[in-house]
Each structure stands twice: as structure tokens, then as C-alpha cells.
Amino acid sequence: MSAYEHVGGALKIKGIEKKSKKKKDQAKQQESLEKGVEKAVEAAEKPAATSDGPVDEFKGKTPAEIKFILAQRERELDRIKAKTALSHKEKVQKLNQYLDGLSEYYDIPKVSWTK
């Protein structure tokens, strides 16, 4: 019988107690699952609340926050309008004009000292 025939398992660290796994209560899980299903059914059956628009959305916000959100939306709409104003062909032409104005960066500069 050699010293390596029997392997004892994981190492044990001194001073640390082994934590036992707690068994989950299946009845409690089933009840919580049923409650969740009931809430989902109630939410689906409840008719859509008549929202007054921004009143529900801005509930609990300060006037400064409301102004900021509205200004943000307006800026976003302006950006979208600006992007959609140009057709693809116009965008390509604009890009080509920009590239024509650049210096030719891909040219290899002369490095030789003798010539």
C-alpha cells in the first residue's frame, strides 16, 4: 500500500467551521410563485390607466429636472431632424469635400540626407 492510494478529499482550514446548506422550503416558494402569478394576472386584466401624459412621467421631479428633460428631448429632436435633412448622396459629397481639404497625410516625407 503506497502513500498515494487513499486520497482524503478537500483540505480543512483551522478555525473555520463548515457551513451547512439550508434546505429551501418548497411550500414558501410555491406561495411566492402563486402570488407573483396573481399580480401579473391582475395587472394584465386591469384596464390601461388613462394617463394625462407628462403628469405621470414627471411625478416626483423638481421643476428644474422637468425643464432639463424637456430641453433634452428638444435637442434630441433637433439632432434627428439635422441627420435626416441630408440624403446619402449629399452626405458622401460633403465627406469628399472635407477629405479634399485635408493635406495628403499618406505621402512619405523625404528622409534621405544625401539626396
CSV table of C-alpha atoms in Angstrom, one decimal:
chain,number,residue,atom,x,y,z
A,1,MET,CA,0.0,0.0,0.0
A,2,SER,CA,1.6,3.3,-1.1
A,3,ALA,CA,1.1,6.7,0.4
A,4,TYR,CA,-0.9,7.9,-2.7
A,5,GLU,CA,-3.6,5.2,-2.8
A,6,HIS,CA,-6.0,6.9,-0.5
A,7,VAL,CA,-7.0,10.5,-1.1
A,8,GLY,CA,-8.9,12.1,1.8
A,9,GLY,CA,-10.7,14.9,0.0
A,10,ALA,CA,-10.6,18.7,0.5
A,11,LEU,CA,-8.2,20.4,2.8
A,12,LYS,CA,-9.6,21.6,6.1
A,13,ILE,CA,-8.7,25.0,7.4
A,14,LYS,CA,-8.3,25.5,11.2
A,15,GLY,CA,-10.7,27.9,12.9
A,16,ILE,CA,-13.3,27.9,10.2
A,17,GLU,CA,-16.5,26.0,10.7
A,18,LYS,CA,-18.1,24.2,7.8
A,19,LYS,CA,-21.3,25.9,6.9
A,20,SER,CA,-24.2,23.6,6.3
A,21,LYS,CA,-26.6,24.3,3.4
A,22,LYS,CA,-30.1,25.3,4.4
A,23,LYS,CA,-32.9,23.5,2.7
A,24,LYS,CA,-35.3,25.7,1.0
A,25,ASP,CA,-38.9,25.5,1.9
A,26,GLN,CA,-40.8,24.4,-1.2
A,27,ALA,CA,-44.2,25.5,0.2
A,28,LYS,CA,-43.0,29.1,0.6
A,29,GLN,CA,-41.5,29.1,-2.9
A,30,GLN,CA,-44.8,27.8,-4.3
A,31,GLU,CA,-46.8,30.5,-2.4
A,32,SER,CA,-44.5,33.3,-3.6
A,33,LEU,CA,-44.8,32.0,-7.2
A,34,GLU,CA,-48.6,31.9,-7.0
A,35,LYS,CA,-48.6,35.5,-5.6
A,36,GLY,CA,-46.4,36.6,-8.5
A,37,VAL,CA,-48.7,35.0,-11.0
A,38,GLU,CA,-51.8,36.6,-9.4
A,39,LYS,CA,-50.2,40.0,-9.5
A,40,ALA,CA,-49.3,39.5,-13.2
A,41,VAL,CA,-52.9,38.4,-14.0
A,42,GLU,CA,-54.3,41.4,-12.1
A,43,ALA,CA,-52.0,43.8,-14.0
A,44,ALA,CA,-53.0,42.3,-17.3
A,45,GLU,CA,-56.7,42.4,-16.5
A,46,LYS,CA,-56.6,46.0,-15.2
A,47,PRO,CA,-57.5,48.4,-18.0
A,48,ALA,CA,-54.8,50.8,-19.0
A,49,ALA,CA,-54.9,53.8,-16.8
A,50,THR,CA,-55.7,57.0,-18.6
A,51,SER,CA,-52.5,58.9,-18.3
A,52,ASP,CA,-52.5,62.6,-18.6
A,53,GLY,CA,-49.2,62.5,-20.5
A,54,PRO,CA,-46.3,64.2,-18.7
A,55,VAL,CA,-48.1,64.4,-15.4
A,56,ASP,CA,-47.4,60.7,-14.6
A,57,GLU,CA,-44.0,60.8,-16.2
A,58,PHE,CA,-42.8,63.9,-14.2
A,59,LYS,CA,-44.3,62.8,-10.9
A,60,GLY,CA,-41.9,63.4,-8.0
A,61,LYS,CA,-39.5,65.5,-10.1
A,62,THR,CA,-38.4,69.1,-9.4
A,63,PRO,CA,-39.3,71.9,-11.8
A,64,ALA,CA,-35.6,72.1,-12.8
A,65,GLU,CA,-35.5,68.3,-13.6
A,66,ILE,CA,-38.6,68.7,-15.7
A,67,LYS,CA,-37.2,71.6,-17.7
A,68,PHE,CA,-33.9,69.7,-18.2
A,69,ILE,CA,-35.8,66.6,-19.5
A,70,LEU,CA,-37.9,68.7,-21.9
A,71,ALA,CA,-34.8,70.6,-23.2
A,72,GLN,CA,-33.0,67.2,-23.7
A,73,ARG,CA,-35.9,65.9,-25.8
A,74,GLU,CA,-36.0,69.1,-27.8
A,75,ARG,CA,-32.2,68.9,-28.5
A,76,GLU,CA,-32.6,65.2,-29.5
A,77,LEU,CA,-35.4,66.0,-31.9
A,78,ASP,CA,-33.2,68.8,-33.5
A,79,ARG,CA,-30.3,66.3,-33.9
A,80,ILE,CA,-32.6,63.8,-35.6
A,81,LYS,CA,-34.0,66.4,-37.9
A,82,ALA,CA,-30.5,67.5,-38.9
A,83,LYS,CA,-29.4,64.0,-39.6
A,84,THR,CA,-32.4,63.2,-41.8
A,85,ALA,CA,-32.2,66.5,-43.7
A,86,LEU,CA,-29.3,65.2,-45.9
A,87,SER,CA,-29.6,62.3,-48.3
A,88,HIS,CA,-26.9,59.7,-48.6
A,89,LYS,CA,-25.6,61.3,-51.8
A,90,GLU,CA,-25.3,64.7,-50.1
A,91,LYS,CA,-23.5,63.2,-47.1
A,92,VAL,CA,-21.0,61.5,-49.4
A,93,GLN,CA,-20.4,64.7,-51.3
A,94,LYS,CA,-19.9,66.6,-48.0
A,95,LEU,CA,-17.4,64.0,-46.9
A,96,ASN,CA,-15.5,64.1,-50.2
A,97,GLN,CA,-15.2,67.9,-49.9
A,98,TYR,CA,-13.9,67.6,-46.4
A,99,LEU,CA,-11.3,65.0,-47.5
A,100,ASP,CA,-10.2,67.2,-50.4
A,101,GLY,CA,-9.4,69.9,-48.0
A,102,LEU,CA,-7.1,67.8,-45.9
A,103,SER,CA,-3.4,67.6,-46.6
A,104,GLU,CA,-2.2,64.3,-48.1
A,105,TYR,CA,-1.1,62.6,-45.0
A,106,TYR,CA,-0.3,59.3,-46.7
A,107,ASP,CA,2.7,60.8,-48.7
A,108,ILE,CA,6.0,59.6,-47.4
A,109,PRO,CA,8.2,62.6,-46.4
A,110,LYS,CA,11.7,62.7,-47.8
A,111,VAL,CA,14.1,61.4,-45.1
A,112,SER,CA,17.4,60.9,-47.0
A,113,TRP,CA,20.2,63.3,-46.1
A,114,THR,CA,22.3,62.6,-49.1
A,115,LYS,CA,20.0,63.5,-51.9
